[in-house]
PDB file of C-alpha atoms in Angstrom:
ATOM      1  CA  MET A   1     299.979 152.051  55.847  1.00 41.00           C
ATOM      2  CA  THR A   2     297.685 153.859  53.426  1.00 45.00           C
ATOM      3  CA  GLU A   3     296.689 152.450  50.045  1.00 46.00           C
ATOM      4  CA  THR A   4     298.595 155.240  48.305  1.00 44.00           C
ATOM      5  CA  THR A   5     301.747 154.256  50.157  1.00 43.00           C
ATOM      6  CA  ILE A   6     301.197 150.603  49.269  1.00 44.00           C
ATOM      7  CA  GLU A   7     300.731 151.404  45.579  1.00 44.00           C
ATOM      8  CA  LYS A   8     303.968 153.415  45.519  1.00 45.00           C
ATOM      9  CA  GLN A   9     305.985 150.675  47.180  1.00 48.00           C
ATOM     10  CA  LYS A  10     308.655 149.280  44.897  1.00 57.00           C
ATOM     11  CA  GLU A  11     309.268 146.013  46.708  1.00 71.00           C
ATOM     12  CA  ARG A  12     308.780 142.927  44.549  1.00 80.00           C
ATOM     13  CA  TYR A  13     306.306 140.400  45.888  1.00 90.00           C
ATOM     14  CA  TYR A  14     308.025 137.253  44.679  1.00 91.00           C
ATOM     15  CA  LEU A  15     305.512 134.867  46.214  1.00 93.00           C
ATOM     16  CA  LEU A  16     302.825 136.287  43.917  1.00 93.00           C
ATOM     17  CA  ASP A  17     305.144 135.559  40.998  1.00 93.00           C
ATOM     18  CA  ALA A  18     305.640 132.036  42.346  1.00 95.00           C
ATOM     19  CA  LEU A  19     301.888 131.430  42.667  1.00 94.00           C
ATOM     20  CA  ARG A  20     301.424 132.700  39.125  1.00 93.00           C
ATOM     21  CA  GLY A  21     304.273 130.459  38.014  1.00 94.00           C
ATOM     22  CA  LEU A  22     302.726 127.452  39.754  1.00 95.00           C
ATOM     23  CA  ALA A  23     299.413 128.121  38.000  1.00 94.00           C
ATOM     24  CA  LEU A  24     301.262 128.382  34.681  1.00 94.00           C
ATOM     25  CA  VAL A  25     303.091 125.077  35.210  1.00 94.00           C
ATOM     26  CA  ASN A  26     299.744 123.446  35.988  1.00 95.00           C
ATOM     27  CA  MET A  27     298.244 125.014  32.869  1.00 93.00           C
ATOM     28  CA  ILE A  28     301.058 123.640  30.706  1.00 93.00           C
ATOM     29  CA  LEU A  29     300.561 120.161  32.182  1.00 94.00           C
ATOM     30  CA  TYR A  30     296.805 120.453  31.659  1.00 94.00           C
ATOM     31  CA  HIS A  31     297.191 121.536  28.019  1.00 91.00           C
ATOM     32  CA  PHE A  32     299.724 118.769  27.356  1.00 91.00           C
ATOM     33  CA  SER A  33     297.264 116.247  28.788  1.00 92.00           C
ATOM     34  CA  TYR A  34     294.480 117.777  26.674  1.00 90.00           C
ATOM     35  CA  ASP A  35     296.600 117.490  23.515  1.00 87.00           C
ATOM     36  CA  ILE A  36     297.407 113.836  24.183  1.00 88.00           C
ATOM     37  CA  PHE A  37     294.068 112.621  25.522  1.00 89.00           C
ATOM     38  CA  VAL A  38     291.615 114.717  23.492  1.00 87.00           C
ATOM     39  CA  ILE A  39     293.236 116.050  20.307  1.00 83.00           C
ATOM     40  CA  TYR A  40     295.193 112.824  19.705  1.00 83.00           C
ATOM     41  CA  GLY A  41     292.369 110.660  21.010  1.00 82.00           C
ATOM     42  CA  GLN A  42     294.308 108.627  23.561  1.00 84.00           C
ATOM     43  CA  ASN A  43     291.552 109.012  26.176  1.00 88.00           C
ATOM     44  CA  PRO A  44     288.693 111.324  25.075  1.00 87.00           C
ATOM     45  CA  ASP A  45     286.746 110.601  28.276  1.00 92.00           C
ATOM     46  CA  TRP A  46     289.503 112.332  30.258  1.00 93.00           C
ATOM     47  CA  LEU A  47     287.967 115.753  29.574  1.00 90.00           C
ATOM     48  CA  GLY A  48     284.664 114.830  31.198  1.00 91.00           C
ATOM     49  CA  ALA A  49     286.176 113.454  34.413  1.00 94.00           C
ATOM     50  CA  PRO A  50     285.371 115.457  37.594  1.00 94.00           C
ATOM     51  CA  ALA A  51     289.069 115.559  38.554  1.00 95.00           C
ATOM     52  CA  THR A  52     289.899 117.139  35.183  1.00 95.00           C
ATOM     53  CA  PHE A  53     287.184 119.780  35.650  1.00 94.00           C
ATOM     54  CA  PHE A  54     288.353 120.730  39.151  1.00 95.00           C
ATOM     55  CA  TRP A  55     291.987 120.827  38.002  1.00 95.00           C
ATOM     56  CA  GLN A  56     291.109 123.152  35.118  1.00 94.00           C
ATOM     57  CA  GLN A  57     288.933 125.374  37.296  1.00 94.00           C
ATOM     58  CA  GLY A  58     291.623 125.610  39.994  1.00 94.00           C
ATOM     59  CA  ILE A  59     294.120 126.835  37.410  1.00 94.00           C
ATOM     60  CA  CYS A  60     291.684 129.439  36.052  1.00 94.00           C
ATOM     61  CA  TRP A  61     290.544 130.683  39.438  1.00 95.00           C
ATOM     62  CA  SER A  62     294.106 131.189  40.642  1.00 94.00           C
ATOM     63  CA  PHE A  63     295.175 133.031  37.470  1.00 94.00           C
ATOM     64  CA  ILE A  64     292.187 135.356  37.524  1.00 96.00           C
ATOM     65  CA  LEU A  65     292.313 136.092  41.254  1.00 96.00           C
ATOM     66  CA  ILE A  66     296.046 136.844  41.123  1.00 96.00           C
ATOM     67  CA  SER A  67     295.560 139.030  38.044  1.00 95.00           C
ATOM     68  CA  GLY A  68     292.873 141.073  39.778  1.00 96.00           C
ATOM     69  CA  PHE A  69     294.942 141.292  42.958  1.00 96.00           C
ATOM     70  CA  SER A  70     297.978 142.487  40.972  1.00 94.00           C
ATOM     71  CA  TRP A  71     296.110 145.128  38.925  1.00 95.00           C
ATOM     72  CA  ARG A  72     297.232 147.979  41.178  1.00 91.00           C
ATOM     73  CA  PHE A  73     300.907 147.180  40.630  1.00 91.00           C
ATOM     74  CA  GLY A  74     300.547 148.256  36.994  1.00 87.00           C
ATOM     75  CA  ALA A  75     297.715 150.767  37.370  1.00 86.00           C
ATOM     76  CA  ALA A  76     299.624 153.545  35.616  1.00 86.00           C
ATOM     77  CA  ASN A  77     299.976 151.415  32.463  1.00 91.00           C
ATOM     78  CA  SER A  78     296.607 149.663  32.620  1.00 94.00           C
ATOM     79  CA  LEU A  79     295.265 151.037  29.335  1.00 95.00           C
ATOM     80  CA  LYS A  80     298.373 149.989  27.410  1.00 95.00           C
ATOM     81  CA  ARG A  81     298.499 146.628  29.186  1.00 95.00           C
ATOM     82  CA  GLY A  82     294.833 145.871  28.550  1.00 96.00           C
ATOM     83  CA  LEU A  83     295.122 146.662  24.845  1.00 97.00           C
ATOM     84  CA  PHE A  84     298.329 144.605  24.576  1.00 96.00           C
ATOM     85  CA  LEU A  85     296.737 141.528  26.178  1.00 96.00           C
ATOM     86  CA  ASN A  86     293.693 141.823  23.945  1.00 96.00           C
ATOM     87  CA  GLY A  87     295.980 142.061  20.927  1.00 96.00           C
ATOM     88  CA  LEU A  88     297.765 138.850  21.941  1.00 94.00           C
ATOM     89  CA  GLY A  89     294.407 137.168  22.520  1.00 94.00           C
ATOM     90  CA  LEU A  90     293.212 138.132  19.029  1.00 96.00           C
ATOM     91  CA  LEU A  91     296.484 136.832  17.582  1.00 94.00           C
ATOM     92  CA  ILE A  92     295.892 133.461  19.269  1.00 93.00           C
ATOM     93  CA  THR A  93     292.352 133.425  17.857  1.00 94.00           C
ATOM     94  CA  ALA A  94     293.664 134.074  14.343  1.00 94.00           C
ATOM     95  CA  VAL A  95     296.424 131.453  14.560  1.00 91.00           C
ATOM     96  CA  THR A  96     294.176 128.717  15.982  1.00 90.00           C
ATOM     97  CA  TRP A  97     291.448 129.498  13.447  1.00 93.00           C
ATOM     98  CA  LEU A  98     293.952 129.130  10.567  1.00 91.00           C
ATOM     99  CA  VAL A  99     296.053 126.230  11.883  1.00 86.00           C
ATOM    100  CA  ILE A 100     293.725 124.112  14.063  1.00 85.00           C
ATOM    101  CA  PRO A 101     290.168 125.358  13.419  1.00 89.00           C
ATOM    102  CA  ASP A 102     288.686 122.437  15.371  1.00 86.00           C
ATOM    103  CA  GLU A 103     290.373 123.866  18.492  1.00 85.00           C
ATOM    104  CA  VAL A 104     289.899 127.573  17.766  1.00 92.00           C
ATOM    105  CA  VAL A 105     290.242 129.905  20.755  1.00 93.00           C
ATOM    106  CA  PHE A 106     287.653 132.660  20.841  1.00 95.00           C
ATOM    107  CA  PHE A 107     287.748 135.065  23.774  1.00 96.00           C
ATOM    108  CA  GLY A 108     290.189 132.991  25.770  1.00 93.00           C
ATOM    109  CA  ILE A 109     291.966 133.834  29.004  1.00 94.00           C
ATOM    110  CA  LEU A 110     294.187 136.552  27.501  1.00 94.00           C
ATOM    111  CA  ASN A 111     291.237 138.415  26.015  1.00 96.00           C
ATOM    112  CA  PHE A 112     289.373 138.144  29.290  1.00 97.00           C
ATOM    113  CA  ILE A 113     292.277 139.414  31.406  1.00 96.00           C
ATOM    114  CA  GLY A 114     292.868 142.199  28.875  1.00 96.00           C
ATOM    115  CA  CYS A 115     289.221 143.260  29.211  1.00 97.00           C
ATOM    116  CA  GLY A 116     289.440 142.825  32.984  1.00 97.00           C
ATOM    117  CA  VAL A 117     292.363 145.257  33.077  1.00 97.00           C
ATOM    118  CA  LEU A 118     290.417 147.820  31.013  1.00 97.00           C
ATOM    119  CA  LEU A 119     287.121 147.428  32.897  1.00 96.00           C
ATOM    120  CA  THR A 120     288.928 147.928  36.207  1.00 96.00           C
ATOM    121  CA  ILE A 121     290.072 151.410  35.214  1.00 95.00           C
ATOM    122  CA  PRO A 122     286.655 152.955  36.002  1.00 92.00           C
ATOM    123  CA  LEU A 123     286.184 150.581  38.965  1.00 89.00           C
ATOM    124  CA  SER A 124     289.438 151.859  40.484  1.00 89.00           C
ATOM    125  CA  LYS A 125     287.821 155.251  41.002  1.00 85.00           C
ATOM    126  CA  LEU A 126     284.431 154.030  42.252  1.00 86.00           C
ATOM    127  CA  GLY A 127     285.682 150.971  44.116  1.00 84.00           C
ATOM    128  CA  LYS A 128     287.851 152.924  46.545  1.00 82.00           C
ATOM    129  CA  LYS A 129     284.655 154.229  48.155  1.00 88.00           C
ATOM    130  CA  ILE A 130     283.562 150.661  48.978  1.00 92.00           C
ATOM    131  CA  PRO A 131     285.054 148.900  52.050  1.00 94.00           C
ATOM    132  CA  PRO A 132     287.401 146.202  50.644  1.00 94.00           C
ATOM    133  CA  LEU A 133     285.870 143.306  52.589  1.00 96.00           C
ATOM    134  CA  LEU A 134     282.357 144.286  51.518  1.00 96.00           C
ATOM    135  CA  GLY A 135     283.473 144.677  47.908  1.00 95.00           C
ATOM    136  CA  ALA A 136     285.198 141.270  47.889  1.00 96.00           C
ATOM    137  CA  VAL A 137     282.139 139.544  49.401  1.00 97.00           C
ATOM    138  CA  ILE A 138     279.730 141.216  46.962  1.00 96.00           C
ATOM    139  CA  CYS A 139     281.892 140.265  43.961  1.00 97.00           C
ATOM    140  CA  LEU A 140     282.269 136.672  45.150  1.00 96.00           C
ATOM    141  CA  VAL A 141     278.486 136.379  45.595  1.00 95.00           C
ATOM    142  CA  LEU A 142     277.901 137.842  42.118  1.00 96.00           C
ATOM    143  CA  PHE A 143     280.437 135.382  40.706  1.00 97.00           C
ATOM    144  CA  ALA A 144     278.538 132.462  42.239  1.00 94.00           C
ATOM    145  CA  LEU A 145     275.235 133.905  41.028  1.00 95.00           C
ATOM    146  CA  THR A 146     276.371 134.337  37.421  1.00 95.00           C
ATOM    147  CA  TYR A 147     278.645 131.284  37.188  1.00 95.00           C
ATOM    148  CA  PRO A 148     276.190 129.241  35.041  1.00 94.00           C
ATOM    149  CA  ILE A 149     275.152 132.213  32.876  1.00 95.00           C
ATOM    150  CA  GLN A 150     276.503 130.743  29.634  1.00 93.00           C
ATOM    151  CA  ASN A 151     274.190 127.774  30.173  1.00 92.00           C
ATOM    152  CA  GLY A 152     271.146 130.032  30.137  1.00 93.00           C
ATOM    153  CA  TYR A 153     270.369 130.608  33.796  1.00 93.00           C
ATOM    154  CA  LEU A 154     271.422 132.230  37.066  1.00 93.00           C
ATOM    155  CA  TRP A 155     271.849 130.391  40.346  1.00 85.00           C
ATOM    156  CA  LEU A 156     269.924 131.990  43.230  1.00 84.00           C
ATOM    157  CA  GLY A 157     270.826 129.812  46.189  1.00 75.00           C
ATOM    158  CA  GLY A 158     268.601 126.788  45.745  1.00 74.00           C
ATOM    159  CA  GLU A 159     266.624 128.389  42.919  1.00 81.00           C
ATOM    160  CA  ILE A 160     267.345 128.564  39.188  1.00 89.00           C
ATOM    161  CA  LEU A 161     266.366 131.651  37.216  1.00 91.00           C
ATOM    162  CA  ASP A 162     266.112 130.996  33.480  1.00 92.00           C
ATOM    163  CA  LEU A 163     267.301 133.856  31.284  1.00 94.00           C
ATOM    164  CA  PRO A 164     265.618 135.058  28.063  1.00 94.00           C
ATOM    165  CA  GLN A 165     266.860 133.058  25.077  1.00 92.00           C
ATOM    166  CA  GLU A 166     267.012 136.280  23.053  1.00 93.00           C
ATOM    167  CA  LEU A 167     270.203 137.099  24.933  1.00 95.00           C
ATOM    168  CA  TYR A 168     271.894 134.068  23.329  1.00 95.00           C
ATOM    169  CA  SER A 169     271.816 135.245  19.721  1.00 91.00           C
ATOM    170  CA  GLY A 170     275.611 135.333  19.527  1.00 89.00           C
ATOM    171  CA  VAL A 171     275.946 139.126  19.629  1.00 92.00           C
ATOM    172  CA  LEU A 172     276.711 139.044  23.365  1.00 95.00           C
ATOM    173  CA  THR A 173     279.075 136.067  23.270  1.00 95.00           C
ATOM    174  CA  ILE A 174     281.992 137.901  24.902  1.00 96.00           C
ATOM    175  CA  PHE A 175     279.701 138.875  27.788  1.00 96.00           C
ATOM    176  CA  GLY A 176     278.750 135.265  28.581  1.00 96.00           C
ATOM    177  CA  PHE A 177     275.774 134.731  26.264  1.00 96.00           C
ATOM    178  CA  PRO A 178     277.057 132.417  23.490  1.00 95.00           C
ATOM    179  CA  GLY A 179     274.815 131.635  20.549  1.00 91.00           C
ATOM    180  CA  ALA A 180     273.707 128.178  19.448  1.00 89.00           C
ATOM    181  CA  GLY A 181     276.577 126.112  18.050  1.00 89.00           C
ATOM    182  CA  PHE A 182     279.268 128.331  19.567  1.00 93.00           C
ATOM    183  CA  TYR A 183     282.553 126.588  20.348  1.00 93.00           C
ATOM    184  CA  SER A 184     285.845 127.735  21.763  1.00 94.00           C
ATOM    185  CA  SER A 185     288.525 125.506  23.247  1.00 89.00           C
ATOM    186  CA  ASP A 186     289.339 128.294  25.733  1.00 92.00           C
ATOM    187  CA  TYR A 187     286.376 130.538  26.597  1.00 95.00           C
ATOM    188  CA  PHE A 188     286.357 133.049  29.445  1.00 96.00           C
ATOM    189  CA  PRO A 189     283.542 135.559  28.947  1.00 97.00           C
ATOM    190  CA  ILE A 190     283.263 138.745  30.952  1.00 97.00           C
ATOM    191  CA  LEU A 191     280.435 137.232  32.982  1.00 97.00           C
ATOM    192  CA  PRO A 192     280.940 135.558  35.395  1.00 96.00           C
ATOM    193  CA  TRP A 193     284.728 135.902  35.477  1.00 98.00           C
ATOM    194  CA  ILE A 194     284.937 139.669  35.915  1.00 98.00           C
ATOM    195  CA  PHE A 195     283.488 139.275  39.404  1.00 98.00           C
ATOM    196  CA  LEU A 196     286.258 136.842  40.382  1.00 98.00           C
ATOM    197  CA  TYR A 197     288.813 139.274  38.920  1.00 98.00           C
ATOM    198  CA  TRP A 198     287.299 142.100  40.982  1.00 97.00           C
ATOM    199  CA  THR A 199     287.299 139.896  44.079  1.00 97.00           C
ATOM    200  CA  GLY A 200     291.085 139.817  43.736  1.00 96.00           C
ATOM    201  CA  TRP A 201     291.117 143.593  43.197  1.00 96.00           C
ATOM    202  CA  PHE A 202     289.245 144.201  46.445  1.00 96.00           C
ATOM    203  CA  LEU A 203     291.419 141.713  48.346  1.00 96.00           C
ATOM    204  CA  TYR A 204     294.554 143.763  47.612  1.00 95.00           C
ATOM    205  CA  PRO A 205     294.017 146.607  50.127  1.00 93.00           C
ATOM    206  CA  LEU A 206     292.428 144.190  52.586  1.00 93.00           C
ATOM    207  CA  LEU A 207     295.535 142.011  52.734  1.00 93.00           C
ATOM    208  CA  MET A 208     298.326 144.431  51.920  1.00 92.00           C
ATOM    209  CA  LYS A 209     297.628 146.699  54.878  1.00 90.00           C
ATOM    210  CA  ASN A 210     299.095 143.920  57.018  1.00 89.00           C
ATOM    211  CA  LYS A 211     302.890 144.171  57.311  1.00 90.00           C
ATOM    212  CA  GLY A 212     303.223 140.446  58.051  1.00 91.00           C
ATOM    213  CA  ILE A 213     301.379 139.525  54.839  1.00 91.00           C
ATOM    214  CA  ARG A 214     303.532 141.917  52.805  1.00 91.00           C
ATOM    215  CA  HIS A 215     306.647 140.320  54.267  1.00 91.00           C
ATOM    216  CA  PHE A 216     305.282 136.835  53.530  1.00 92.00           C
ATOM    217  CA  LEU A 217     304.559 137.784  49.914  1.00 92.00           C
ATOM    218  CA  SER A 218     308.162 138.966  49.547  1.00 91.00           C
ATOM    219  CA  ILE A 219     309.480 135.392  49.910  1.00 90.00           C
ATOM    220  CA  ARG A 220     311.214 134.235  46.757  1.00 90.00           C
ATOM    221  CA  ILE A 221     310.714 130.651  45.545  1.00 92.00           C
ATOM    222  CA  PRO A 222     313.485 129.740  43.085  1.00 89.00           C
ATOM    223  CA  LEU A 223     312.402 128.941  39.533  1.00 91.00           C
ATOM    224  CA  LEU A 224     308.670 129.409  40.189  1.00 92.00           C
ATOM    225  CA  SER A 225     309.165 133.109  40.948  1.00 91.00           C
ATOM    226  CA  GLU A 226     311.153 133.501  37.733  1.00 91.00           C
ATOM    227  CA  ILE A 227     308.553 131.623  35.690  1.00 92.00           C
ATOM    228  CA  GLY A 228     305.828 133.819  37.156  1.00 90.00           C
ATOM    229  CA  ARG A 229     307.596 136.975  35.959  1.00 89.00           C
ATOM    230  CA  LYS A 230     307.502 135.720  32.346  1.00 88.00           C
ATOM    231  CA  THR A 231     303.963 134.336  32.378  1.00 89.00           C
ATOM    232  CA  ILE A 232     302.665 136.040  29.236  1.00 89.00           C
ATOM    233  CA  TRP A 233     305.408 134.922  26.881  1.00 88.00           C
ATOM    234  CA  ILE A 234     305.521 131.391  28.267  1.00 90.00           C
ATOM    235  CA  TYR A 235     301.755 131.204  27.871  1.00 89.00           C
ATOM    236  CA  VAL A 236     301.879 132.407  24.263  1.00 87.00           C
ATOM    237  CA  LEU A 237     304.675 130.000  23.298  1.00 87.00           C
ATOM    238  CA  HIS A 238     303.855 126.891  25.305  1.00 87.00           C
ATOM    239  CA  GLN A 239     301.013 125.494  23.180  1.00 82.00           C
ATOM    240  CA  PRO A 240     302.877 125.612  19.833  1.00 83.00           C
ATOM    241  CA  ILE A 241     305.808 123.882  21.551  1.00 87.00           C
ATOM    242  CA  LEU A 242     303.524 121.233  23.069  1.00 85.00           C
ATOM    243  CA  MET A 243     301.833 120.629  19.730  1.00 80.00           C
ATOM    244  CA  GLY A 244     305.247 120.243  18.096  1.00 83.00           C
ATOM    245  CA  ILE A 245     306.218 117.646  20.698  1.00 85.00           C
ATOM    246  CA  CYS A 246     302.941 115.792  20.122  1.00 80.00           C
ATOM    247  CA  ILE A 247     303.402 115.825  16.334  1.00 80.00           C
ATOM    248  CA  ILE A 248     306.928 114.392  16.647  1.00 82.00           C
ATOM    249  CA  TRP A 249     305.777 111.831  19.227  1.00 76.00           C
ATOM    250  CA  SER A 250     302.822 110.693  17.132  1.00 73.00           C
ATOM    251  CA  SER A 251     304.931 110.369  13.989  1.00 73.00           C
ATOM    252  CA  LEU A 252     307.484 108.203  15.796  1.00 70.00           C
ATOM    253  CA  PHE A 253     305.407 106.091  18.173  1.00 65.00           C
ATOM    254  CA  MET A 254     301.732 106.123  17.118  1.00 61.00           C
TER     255      MET A 254
END
């Protein structure tokens, strides 16, 4: 099956929805825990625990990989979709800055995915000339290389390459070079995360050429598949709802 045929296929891949839904459920549980333990001070050390870090990273990795993998499903509307997601991300920034400035979200996951959608438009033309497996491996290596970039260095195997401090003036914050004193409760800069997003993009033709995998991805998982189809709106609404629950709980029992 050619890539063109795959992209035109109308079959719904419910398992992708379910995986997205599972990541969203985990994100809601993570944010609820964050609200209770960190914002309401029940256990501030929770955020620094290794298990918390790996849980948070697992959620992010799965969301970003699935988003990159799914880009081709909405390729025709990618410009509109990218602008829409960025608009929602800016709205979240404005609301958090006005309502809970201590937990402001600047360039969070929605802004990143919105930019990922837009940046993949030119890649979609160039990337088709690169063998999918090679492209996925290159992007995964670049992701590992640039993973610590916001901390001021690159990781070259066992070596650390310090980056010029002039890059961290604040002008390039959205690209992964935050300035001194920068804070965001949800920060996903273009580097390194765009390479993980593009890893998912390259994995699409690699996996979808297999009929057995396409059939497997068509499996519907009740509830999770439905949640995964409404990810954006649940994501936008879940934190205000969680905060409302916490406010009521704290007023009654704390």
